[in-house]
Structures are given as C-alpha cells and as structure tokens.
Amino acid sequence: MDHLLLREGWTMNVYAAVDGGHICCMTALPTDRVVTLRQKLVHTLGMVRRFRLLAGCCVLSGNMTLEEAGLCDGCSLQLVWLPEDVFATASTDTTAAFWSLETGERVQLFEGHEDQVMWLCFSPDGQLLATASTDRTAKIWCADSGECLATLRGHKGPVFAVTFSPDAESVATCSHDKQIKVWDTKGRCLSTLSGHSKQIFSVAWAGDGRTLASSSDDATIRLWNIATQSCAKVIYGHTGAVYSVSISDVSRKLVSASEDCTAKTWCLDSGDGHPERSFVHEEWVRHAQFSPDASKVITSVSDHTAILWDALTCVSLMVFRGHTDWIRNASFSSDGQYVATSSKDACAKVWNLDGKCLRSVTGHNQWVRCVAFAPSGPLSDGRVHPIDICNEAA
C-alpha cells in the first residue's frame, strides 16, 4: 500500500442514492473504522440524521476498517436517508430496541447482554448507542446495524447508567459498586472515580466536556473534574436517594430527581450549593430532565404519571396519564415537541405536549427501564474537526 496514502488518507465522494446528486467529498484513513467514517460524515454535513451508507450494494457499518470493507482511494459512496421518527427502549428482558413512531413496529433489536438492560443513550452524533446492564457491563453499539462494537468490563456490580461525552469519544458508567468509570469507545478504561458512599444511580456529562455529574443512594450529587479525576463539589439538599441527574447545556443547570418526592434544579456555576427551584410531588420522583431549550422540566413519578413543569415558575403544565405502573424515565425529542415515557408496565409511550398519547409499544415482555429519541437536527458539540471537505467542483 502507498505510504503516502496511509499518511494523508483516501478521498471519497458521497452521493445521494436516490438521484445521484453529489453531497460532499471527504477524506479518511484506510485504517479508520467504518463507524468513524460515519461519524466524520455527520460532522462534515453538520447535522444529525439517520442514514445508511453504501458502497455499491454493501452496507457500510460497524467495526471493520475501510480497507477491510473493500474501499479505496477515489471510491464513491451512496447515502440513503432513513426515517427520523425513531425512539429507543431498554428493558429488563435483556434487550434494547428501536421503534418507529409512525407505525409502532420494531426496526432494530440489540441483543447481547446477559441480564437486565437498565439504561441507554445515543451519542450526540447519533451514530452510537450505549447500554448499561445488571450483567456488570456496558456495551457500545453501531446504531445503524445493531452490531456490538465494544463491551466495557470492569465494574464489580450492576451498571445502572451510561452517558456519552459531548465529543462522543468517551463514555462514563456508574454502578452498584460505588464507582464511576470513564472509557474510550473501544472499551479501554481511562479512569475510575470514587467518593460516593453508596451505589450510584446516574451520571451526566456537562456540555463543556470537563465536568461529570453523578447521583447516589447516599442522597448526594457530585461534580467531577475529568482532567484531574477528582471530585470538585459535593451537593447536598436532598433527604433521600437521588435517582437521576441531567444537565442542560443551554442554561448550565442541573436537574435531579429523588426519593424525597422532589426534583430540584441547581446552577452548575454557583458556589453556594443551594437548589434554585424545587418541584414537589406526592410520591418518589424517579427521573427528571430539562427540555432542549431548558424552559420545561419533565419528571417521572411513582404514581404512574409523568409531569411537565415550567422550569422557572415550577407550575405544572401537564400530567401524562395512561401507564398502569410507575414510570422510570421520560425523555424529550430533539425538537422538544414530544415526550416518551418508559414504565414497569412493560410499555413505552410517546406523547405530544398536550398530553395526547400518539404511540404505545408493548414489544418488550418485561419492564421498560429507559426510553430515548434518536437525536436529529443541527450538530452543535462545539468541536473543530480535522475533516477535509472538498469543493464539489473539484
């Protein structure tokens, strides 16, 4: 193989499969993984959207290198846009799945865990899916093909949650073993964070990529400095287990959900450690999340409901009713127009903000622990990517 090509990479043109129109020109190394090529394409386009990438009749996805996939310098690739109305579920039946909002049909199944799947999340570019399981592992998958790209092994207890860094190059996991681990996407453990005195339920990465938040059965929230691998702040204020933390990059605020029947918001940049607002419920709050514009908060409650709140006034805007058991989490779509809920009743539902149930899926035969929409829209991770975009006329 030409050593110059190895160093400078291959040039590839991407065309629309439907009409043959030229989309872009990009470069990649022969040793790049196909999933890396897909991520580069997302950053080249500057948008997150589901697609399928073809080389002739071959679908390009997964862990093989470009050379192993039979590509070469100057080759042409075809891009097929896929329906965007997809949401994902994780279940105690050991699987995760993608579902079509339009039809309610399952469009992808992720099998490989040996025990309950407790959590899932998409990478910001939508190309990867991560799952956390009580089998003591987390897995990273190709979101298009369903291929498992890496299994993260090292925790000594059930893994309760997983989150991607904003640049999609790392993931963090938390466990019953009272530890947080940071990994690269190939499965190598980069660091272990310890400090909580009880099991850790949730982790969330701040948009700056430098701060990680965690919540625990010890009733505290911790903020961690990733660079120094140390705890930067311990936040007190809840009087029971803190089941979830979520961060809004728009407002630089954190929202937490607790066994003490409240959800609370906190300013990440505040030094006093006091909550800004408290959303009071009659039963345990299992999960809380900001809307994409940070104007609303959705909470998941043990009374079988999810509640939509005004983030500033703490006024309840809508109560979502329809599940027959308690709701584990609720998630906003990327545009903030829809909410999805997961429940112990083995069902996931999608709603509009007026409280109308648009879709209900019952394909899992056990508890649905987590639900998330596939990301879509402009890519906004703030990175400068070393990707060569050729002039279309070249």
Short mmCIF file of C-alpha atoms in Angstrom, two decimals:
data_model
loop_
_atom_site.label_atom_id
_atom_site.label_comp_id
_atom_site.label_asym_id
_atom_site.label_seq_id
_atom_site.Cartn_x
_atom_site.Cartn_y
_atom_site.Cartn_z
CA MET A 1 0.00 0.00 0.00
CA ASP A 2 1.22 3.52 -0.84
CA HIS A 3 2.73 5.01 2.32
CA LEU A 4 1.65 8.50 1.23
CA LEU A 5 -1.98 7.37 1.14
CA LEU A 6 -1.58 5.81 4.57
CA ARG A 7 -0.40 9.15 5.92
CA GLU A 8 -2.71 11.52 4.02
CA GLY A 9 -5.75 9.34 3.68
CA TRP A 10 -8.18 8.43 0.96
CA THR A 11 -10.55 10.84 -0.77
CA MET A 12 -14.12 9.63 -1.17
CA ASN A 13 -17.15 11.23 -2.80
CA VAL A 14 -20.59 10.77 -1.26
CA TYR A 15 -23.66 10.83 -3.49
CA ALA A 16 -27.39 10.63 -2.82
CA ALA A 17 -28.54 7.10 -3.60
CA VAL A 18 -31.94 8.32 -4.82
CA ASP A 19 -30.95 10.85 -7.51
CA GLY A 20 -27.16 10.61 -7.67
CA GLY A 21 -26.64 14.18 -6.54
CA HIS A 22 -23.23 14.99 -5.08
CA ILE A 23 -23.41 15.53 -1.31
CA CYS A 24 -19.81 16.01 -0.23
CA CYS A 25 -16.22 14.93 -0.59
CA MET A 26 -14.26 13.77 2.46
CA THR A 27 -11.02 12.11 3.46
CA ALA A 28 -10.36 9.23 5.83
CA LEU A 29 -7.52 6.87 6.63
CA PRO A 30 -7.60 3.29 5.34
CA THR A 31 -7.26 2.19 8.97
CA ASP A 32 -10.28 4.20 10.15
CA ARG A 33 -13.20 2.13 11.31
CA VAL A 34 -16.40 2.34 9.26
CA VAL A 35 -18.20 3.76 12.29
CA THR A 36 -15.55 6.50 12.41
CA LEU A 37 -16.22 7.28 8.75
CA ARG A 38 -19.91 7.61 9.53
CA GLN A 39 -19.13 9.98 12.40
CA LYS A 40 -16.88 12.05 10.13
CA LEU A 41 -19.70 12.27 7.61
CA VAL A 42 -22.08 13.60 10.26
CA HIS A 43 -19.59 16.32 11.18
CA THR A 44 -18.98 17.09 7.51
CA LEU A 45 -22.71 17.59 6.96
CA GLY A 46 -23.11 19.48 10.24
CA MET A 47 -26.35 17.72 11.04
CA VAL A 48 -27.57 14.68 12.93
CA ARG A 49 -29.91 12.47 10.96
CA ARG A 50 -30.34 8.74 10.49
CA PHE A 51 -28.81 7.39 7.28
CA ARG A 52 -27.44 4.30 5.62
CA LEU A 53 -24.11 4.41 3.83
CA LEU A 54 -23.49 2.09 0.87
CA ALA A 55 -20.54 1.11 -1.28
CA GLY A 56 -22.27 -0.43 -4.25
CA CYS A 57 -24.64 -2.99 -2.73
CA CYS A 58 -22.65 -3.28 0.52
CA VAL A 59 -23.96 -1.55 3.62
CA LEU A 60 -21.14 0.20 5.49
CA SER A 61 -21.46 -0.08 9.25
CA GLY A 62 -19.67 -1.48 12.24
CA ASN A 63 -16.13 -2.07 13.40
CA MET A 64 -14.22 -3.12 10.28
CA THR A 65 -11.65 -0.77 8.77
CA LEU A 66 -12.21 0.96 5.44
CA GLU A 67 -9.55 -1.26 3.92
CA GLU A 68 -11.27 -4.38 5.27
CA ALA A 69 -14.57 -3.10 3.84
CA GLY A 70 -13.02 -3.11 0.37
CA LEU A 71 -12.90 0.67 -0.08
CA CYS A 72 -10.13 2.51 -1.86
CA ASP A 73 -8.87 5.97 -2.66
CA GLY A 74 -11.27 7.80 -5.01
CA CYS A 75 -14.21 5.47 -4.42
CA SER A 76 -17.83 6.63 -4.48
CA LEU A 77 -20.29 6.05 -1.66
CA GLN A 78 -24.07 6.29 -1.68
CA LEU A 79 -26.13 7.76 1.15
CA VAL A 80 -29.74 6.79 1.90
CA TRP A 81 -31.68 8.91 4.37
CA LEU A 82 -33.72 6.86 6.86
CA PRO A 83 -36.92 7.83 8.70
CA GLU A 84 -36.16 10.10 11.65
CA ASP A 85 -39.17 9.22 13.80
CA VAL A 86 -37.34 6.56 15.84
CA PHE A 87 -37.12 6.06 19.58
CA ALA A 88 -35.16 3.52 21.61
CA THR A 89 -36.07 1.41 24.64
CA ALA A 90 -34.11 -0.63 27.19
CA SER A 91 -35.76 -3.46 29.06
CA THR A 92 -35.25 -5.94 31.86
CA ASP A 93 -35.84 -8.63 29.20
CA THR A 94 -32.07 -8.17 28.39
CA THR A 95 -32.62 -6.29 25.10
CA ALA A 96 -32.77 -2.80 23.69
CA ALA A 97 -34.77 -1.89 20.61
CA PHE A 98 -35.60 0.86 18.10
CA TRP A 99 -39.22 1.58 17.26
CA SER A 100 -40.94 3.56 14.51
CA LEU A 101 -43.13 6.33 15.86
CA GLU A 102 -45.21 6.23 12.68
CA THR A 103 -46.01 2.50 12.68
CA GLY A 104 -45.11 1.29 16.17
CA GLU A 105 -43.07 -1.50 14.61
CA ARG A 106 -39.69 -2.58 15.90
CA VAL A 107 -36.99 -1.58 13.41
CA GLN A 108 -33.86 -2.74 15.26
CA LEU A 109 -33.06 -5.16 18.08
CA PHE A 110 -29.92 -5.06 20.24
CA GLU A 111 -29.14 -8.44 21.81
CA GLY A 112 -26.06 -9.45 23.77
CA HIS A 113 -26.48 -8.54 27.42
CA GLU A 114 -26.89 -11.45 29.82
CA ASP A 115 -29.15 -9.62 32.28
CA GLN A 116 -31.42 -6.60 32.58
CA VAL A 117 -30.67 -3.53 30.45
CA MET A 118 -31.04 -0.61 32.84
CA TRP A 119 -30.22 2.38 30.67
CA LEU A 120 -29.38 3.52 27.17
CA CYS A 121 -28.27 6.68 25.44
CA PHE A 122 -27.30 7.88 21.98
CA SER A 123 -24.00 9.55 21.15
CA PRO A 124 -24.52 13.24 20.27
CA ASP A 125 -23.86 12.45 16.59
CA GLY A 126 -26.45 9.64 16.65
CA GLN A 127 -24.05 7.02 15.32
CA LEU A 128 -23.56 5.06 18.53
CA LEU A 129 -25.84 3.62 21.18
CA ALA A 130 -24.63 2.74 24.67
CA THR A 131 -26.40 0.40 27.09
CA ALA A 132 -25.86 -0.38 30.78
CA SER A 133 -26.79 -3.70 32.36
CA THR A 134 -27.01 -5.61 35.60
CA ASP A 135 -24.65 -8.16 33.99
CA ARG A 136 -21.91 -5.75 35.20
CA THR A 137 -21.11 -4.48 31.71
CA ALA A 138 -21.95 -1.65 29.39
CA LYS A 139 -21.92 -2.03 25.62
CA ILE A 140 -21.40 0.33 22.71
CA TRP A 141 -23.30 -0.46 19.54
CA CYS A 142 -23.46 0.77 15.97
CA ALA A 143 -26.86 2.47 15.96
CA ASP A 144 -27.41 1.66 12.28
CA SER A 145 -26.53 -2.02 12.14
CA GLY A 146 -27.04 -3.10 15.77
CA GLU A 147 -23.52 -4.55 15.85
CA CYS A 148 -21.82 -4.53 19.25
CA LEU A 149 -18.61 -2.52 18.86
CA ALA A 150 -17.26 -2.81 22.41
CA THR A 151 -18.11 -4.37 25.78
CA LEU A 152 -16.99 -2.38 28.82
CA ARG A 153 -15.91 -4.74 31.59
CA GLY A 154 -14.54 -3.73 34.98
CA HIS A 155 -17.37 -2.90 37.34
CA LYS A 156 -17.91 -5.27 40.26
CA GLY A 157 -21.66 -4.78 40.42
CA PRO A 158 -24.68 -3.95 38.23
CA VAL A 159 -24.14 -0.99 35.91
CA PHE A 160 -27.05 1.40 36.31
CA ALA A 161 -26.37 4.15 33.77
CA VAL A 162 -24.12 5.25 30.93
CA THR A 163 -23.56 8.60 29.21
CA PHE A 164 -21.52 9.85 26.24
CA SER A 165 -19.14 12.77 26.40
CA PRO A 166 -20.13 15.73 24.18
CA ASP A 167 -17.47 14.81 21.61
CA ALA A 168 -18.70 11.17 21.54
CA GLU A 169 -15.15 9.95 22.16
CA SER A 170 -15.70 8.74 25.74
CA VAL A 171 -18.44 7.26 27.90
CA ALA A 172 -18.96 7.24 31.65
CA THR A 173 -20.66 4.45 33.59
CA CYS A 174 -21.86 4.17 37.18
CA SER A 175 -22.54 1.12 39.28
CA HIS A 176 -23.76 -0.56 42.42
CA ASP A 177 -20.05 -0.89 43.26
CA LYS A 178 -19.98 2.85 44.18
CA GLN A 179 -17.64 3.69 41.31
CA ILE A 180 -17.76 5.73 38.13
CA LYS A 181 -15.59 4.64 35.24
CA VAL A 182 -14.62 6.63 32.16
CA TRP A 183 -13.88 4.69 28.97
CA ASP A 184 -12.96 5.29 25.38
CA THR A 185 -15.36 3.95 22.77
CA LYS A 186 -13.11 0.96 22.09
CA GLY A 187 -13.69 -0.29 25.64
CA ARG A 188 -10.50 0.82 27.38
CA CYS A 189 -10.97 2.12 30.91
CA LEU A 190 -9.38 5.57 31.19
CA SER A 191 -10.11 6.39 34.84
CA THR A 192 -12.09 5.34 37.92
CA LEU A 193 -13.78 7.89 40.19
CA SER A 194 -14.61 7.05 43.80
CA GLY A 195 -16.25 9.07 46.56
CA HIS A 196 -19.89 8.15 46.92
CA SER A 197 -20.62 6.02 49.97
CA LYS A 198 -23.46 4.05 48.37
CA GLN A 199 -24.49 2.80 44.95
CA ILE A 200 -24.50 5.35 42.11
CA PHE A 201 -27.67 5.58 40.05
CA SER A 202 -26.95 8.20 37.41
CA VAL A 203 -24.23 10.08 35.52
CA ALA A 204 -24.46 13.07 33.19
CA TRP A 205 -21.82 14.94 31.23
CA ALA A 206 -21.81 18.75 31.04
CA GLY A 207 -21.54 20.29 27.60
CA ASP A 208 -18.03 21.60 28.22
CA GLY A 209 -16.79 18.01 28.40
CA ARG A 210 -14.80 18.82 31.54
CA THR A 211 -17.46 18.16 34.19
CA LEU A 212 -19.31 14.97 35.05
CA ALA A 213 -22.25 14.83 37.47
CA SER A 214 -23.34 11.78 39.46
CA SER A 215 -26.15 10.95 41.87
CA SER A 216 -26.30 8.29 44.53
CA ASP A 217 -28.24 6.35 47.11
CA ASP A 218 -26.21 8.38 49.65
CA ALA A 219 -28.52 11.39 48.93
CA THR A 220 -25.77 13.48 47.33
CA ILE A 221 -24.82 14.80 43.91
CA ARG A 222 -21.15 15.05 43.00
CA LEU A 223 -19.47 17.11 40.31
CA TRP A 224 -16.22 15.65 39.00
CA ASN A 225 -13.31 17.26 37.20
CA ILE A 226 -12.47 14.86 34.39
CA ALA A 227 -9.00 16.29 33.80
CA THR A 228 -7.86 15.84 37.41
CA GLN A 229 -10.05 12.77 38.05
CA SER A 230 -11.21 14.35 41.31
CA CYS A 231 -14.43 15.46 42.96
CA ALA A 232 -14.84 19.24 42.53
CA LYS A 233 -18.02 19.64 44.58
CA VAL A 234 -20.48 17.65 46.71
CA ILE A 235 -24.05 18.94 46.53
CA TYR A 236 -26.33 18.33 49.50
CA GLY A 237 -30.02 19.20 49.62
CA HIS A 238 -31.98 16.03 49.03
CA THR A 239 -33.05 13.94 52.01
CA GLY A 240 -33.29 10.62 50.18
CA ALA A 241 -31.65 8.69 47.38
CA VAL A 242 -31.03 10.76 44.26
CA TYR A 243 -32.16 8.62 41.35
CA SER A 244 -31.14 10.80 38.43
CA VAL A 245 -29.19 13.84 37.30
CA SER A 246 -29.49 15.59 33.94
CA ILE A 247 -27.74 18.71 32.67
CA SER A 248 -28.98 21.44 30.33
CA ASP A 249 -26.17 22.88 28.25
CA VAL A 250 -28.41 25.83 27.34
CA SER A 251 -28.86 27.04 30.91
CA ARG A 252 -25.80 25.45 32.62
CA LYS A 253 -28.23 23.96 35.14
CA LEU A 254 -28.61 20.50 36.59
CA VAL A 255 -31.92 18.84 37.49
CA SER A 256 -32.10 15.97 39.98
CA ALA A 257 -34.85 13.52 40.98
CA SER A 258 -35.13 11.95 44.41
CA GLU A 259 -36.76 9.50 46.74
CA ASP A 260 -37.64 12.55 48.90
CA CYS A 261 -40.53 13.30 46.47
CA THR A 262 -38.84 16.30 44.86
CA ALA A 263 -36.97 17.26 41.76
CA LYS A 264 -34.56 20.16 42.16
CA THR A 265 -32.62 22.43 39.83
CA TRP A 266 -29.11 23.66 40.57
CA CYS A 267 -26.76 26.12 38.86
CA LEU A 268 -23.52 24.39 37.91
CA ASP A 269 -21.57 27.62 38.31
CA SER A 270 -22.99 28.52 41.73
CA GLY A 271 -20.68 28.25 44.69
CA ASP A 272 -23.33 28.06 47.41
CA GLY A 273 -24.59 24.57 46.57
CA HIS A 274 -28.23 25.53 47.19
CA PRO A 275 -31.02 24.45 44.83
CA GLU A 276 -32.59 27.17 42.72
CA ARG A 277 -36.01 25.56 42.49
CA SER A 278 -37.86 22.56 43.87
CA PHE A 279 -40.68 20.64 42.19
CA VAL A 280 -42.73 18.97 44.91
CA HIS A 281 -44.53 15.66 44.30
CA GLU A 282 -46.63 13.32 46.42
CA GLU A 283 -44.51 10.25 45.64
CA TRP A 284 -40.92 9.34 44.74
CA VAL A 285 -39.50 11.05 41.66
CA ARG A 286 -37.59 8.54 39.55
CA HIS A 287 -36.21 10.79 36.82
CA ALA A 288 -36.11 14.42 35.71
CA GLN A 289 -34.93 16.08 32.51
CA PHE A 290 -34.85 19.56 31.00
CA SER A 291 -36.45 20.25 27.63
CA PRO A 292 -33.92 21.10 24.89
CA ASP A 293 -34.48 24.85 25.39
CA ALA A 294 -34.42 24.47 29.22
CA SER A 295 -37.84 26.14 29.56
CA LYS A 296 -39.53 22.99 30.89
CA VAL A 297 -38.80 20.02 33.12
CA ILE A 298 -40.34 16.56 32.79
CA THR A 299 -40.48 14.32 35.86
CA SER A 300 -41.24 10.60 36.14
CA VAL A 301 -43.20 9.67 39.24
CA SER A 302 -44.00 6.50 41.17
CA ASP A 303 -47.74 7.26 40.96
CA HIS A 304 -47.75 6.07 37.29
CA THR A 305 -47.60 9.61 35.86
CA ALA A 306 -45.12 11.95 34.25
CA ILE A 307 -45.47 15.68 34.88
CA LEU A 308 -44.44 18.58 32.66
CA TRP A 309 -43.37 21.71 34.58
CA ASP A 310 -42.47 25.29 33.79
CA ALA A 311 -38.78 25.36 34.71
CA LEU A 312 -38.91 28.91 36.09
CA THR A 313 -42.26 29.06 37.90
CA CYS A 314 -42.47 25.37 38.97
CA VAL A 315 -46.06 25.36 37.73
CA SER A 316 -47.40 22.03 36.49
CA LEU A 317 -48.30 22.35 32.80
CA MET A 318 -49.46 18.80 32.01
CA VAL A 319 -49.84 15.41 33.67
CA PHE A 320 -49.36 12.41 31.38
CA ARG A 321 -51.65 9.56 32.42
CA GLY A 322 -52.02 6.14 30.82
CA HIS A 323 -49.39 3.84 32.28
CA THR A 324 -50.55 1.21 34.77
CA ASP A 325 -47.35 1.08 36.83
CA TRP A 326 -44.67 3.54 37.82
CA ILE A 327 -42.69 5.40 35.20
CA ARG A 328 -38.91 5.02 35.24
CA ASN A 329 -37.95 7.82 32.89
CA ALA A 330 -39.28 10.38 30.44
CA SER A 331 -37.34 11.90 27.57
CA PHE A 332 -37.83 14.83 25.19
CA SER A 333 -37.40 14.62 21.43
CA SER A 334 -34.63 16.76 19.95
CA ASP A 335 -37.09 19.49 18.93
CA GLY A 336 -38.85 19.43 22.31
CA GLN A 337 -42.25 18.72 20.74
CA TYR A 338 -42.69 15.18 22.04
CA VAL A 339 -42.14 13.22 25.23
CA ALA A 340 -41.52 9.47 25.54
CA THR A 341 -42.07 7.52 28.76
CA SER A 342 -40.95 4.07 29.95
CA SER A 343 -42.73 2.08 32.62
CA LYS A 344 -42.73 -1.00 34.78
CA ASP A 345 -45.94 -1.97 32.94
CA ALA A 346 -43.70 -3.23 30.05
CA CYS A 347 -44.85 -0.38 27.83
CA ALA A 348 -43.29 2.73 26.30
CA LYS A 349 -45.44 5.63 25.15
CA VAL A 350 -44.91 8.74 23.04
CA TRP A 351 -46.96 11.87 23.73
CA ASN A 352 -47.39 15.37 22.42
CA LEU A 353 -47.09 18.17 24.96
CA ASP A 354 -50.90 18.43 25.18
CA GLY A 355 -50.94 15.01 26.84
CA LYS A 356 -52.23 13.02 23.88
CA CYS A 357 -50.68 9.56 23.55
CA LEU A 358 -49.51 9.18 19.94
CA ARG A 359 -47.95 5.74 20.14
CA SER A 360 -47.74 2.89 22.62
CA VAL A 361 -45.35 -0.03 22.12
CA THR A 362 -45.62 -3.30 24.01
CA GLY A 363 -42.97 -5.39 22.26
CA HIS A 364 -40.94 -5.99 25.42
CA ASN A 365 -42.21 -8.73 27.70
CA GLN A 366 -40.80 -7.14 30.83
CA TRP A 367 -40.29 -3.75 32.44
CA VAL A 368 -39.13 -0.96 30.11
CA ARG A 369 -36.43 0.80 32.10
CA CYS A 370 -35.44 3.58 29.73
CA VAL A 371 -36.58 5.38 26.58
CA ALA A 372 -34.80 7.93 24.38
CA PHE A 373 -35.42 9.56 21.00
CA ALA A 374 -32.83 9.24 18.25
CA PRO A 375 -31.14 12.65 18.02
CA SER A 376 -31.78 14.83 14.99
CA GLY A 377 -31.11 18.39 13.87
CA PRO A 378 -28.02 20.60 13.64
CA LEU A 379 -24.84 19.22 15.17
CA SER A 380 -23.76 21.52 17.99
CA ASP A 381 -20.98 19.95 20.03
CA GLY A 382 -18.69 22.95 19.55
CA ARG A 383 -15.69 20.96 18.31
CA VAL A 384 -13.41 21.83 15.44
CA HIS A 385 -12.99 18.65 13.44
CA PRO A 386 -9.94 17.95 11.27
CA ILE A 387 -12.01 16.77 8.31
CA ASP A 388 -11.23 17.72 4.73
CA ILE A 389 -14.32 18.83 2.83
CA CYS A 390 -13.51 19.08 -0.86
CA ASN A 391 -15.04 21.61 -3.19
CA GLU A 392 -17.89 19.97 -5.06
CA ALA A 393 -16.47 21.11 -8.35
CA ALA A 394 -13.07 19.54 -7.65
#
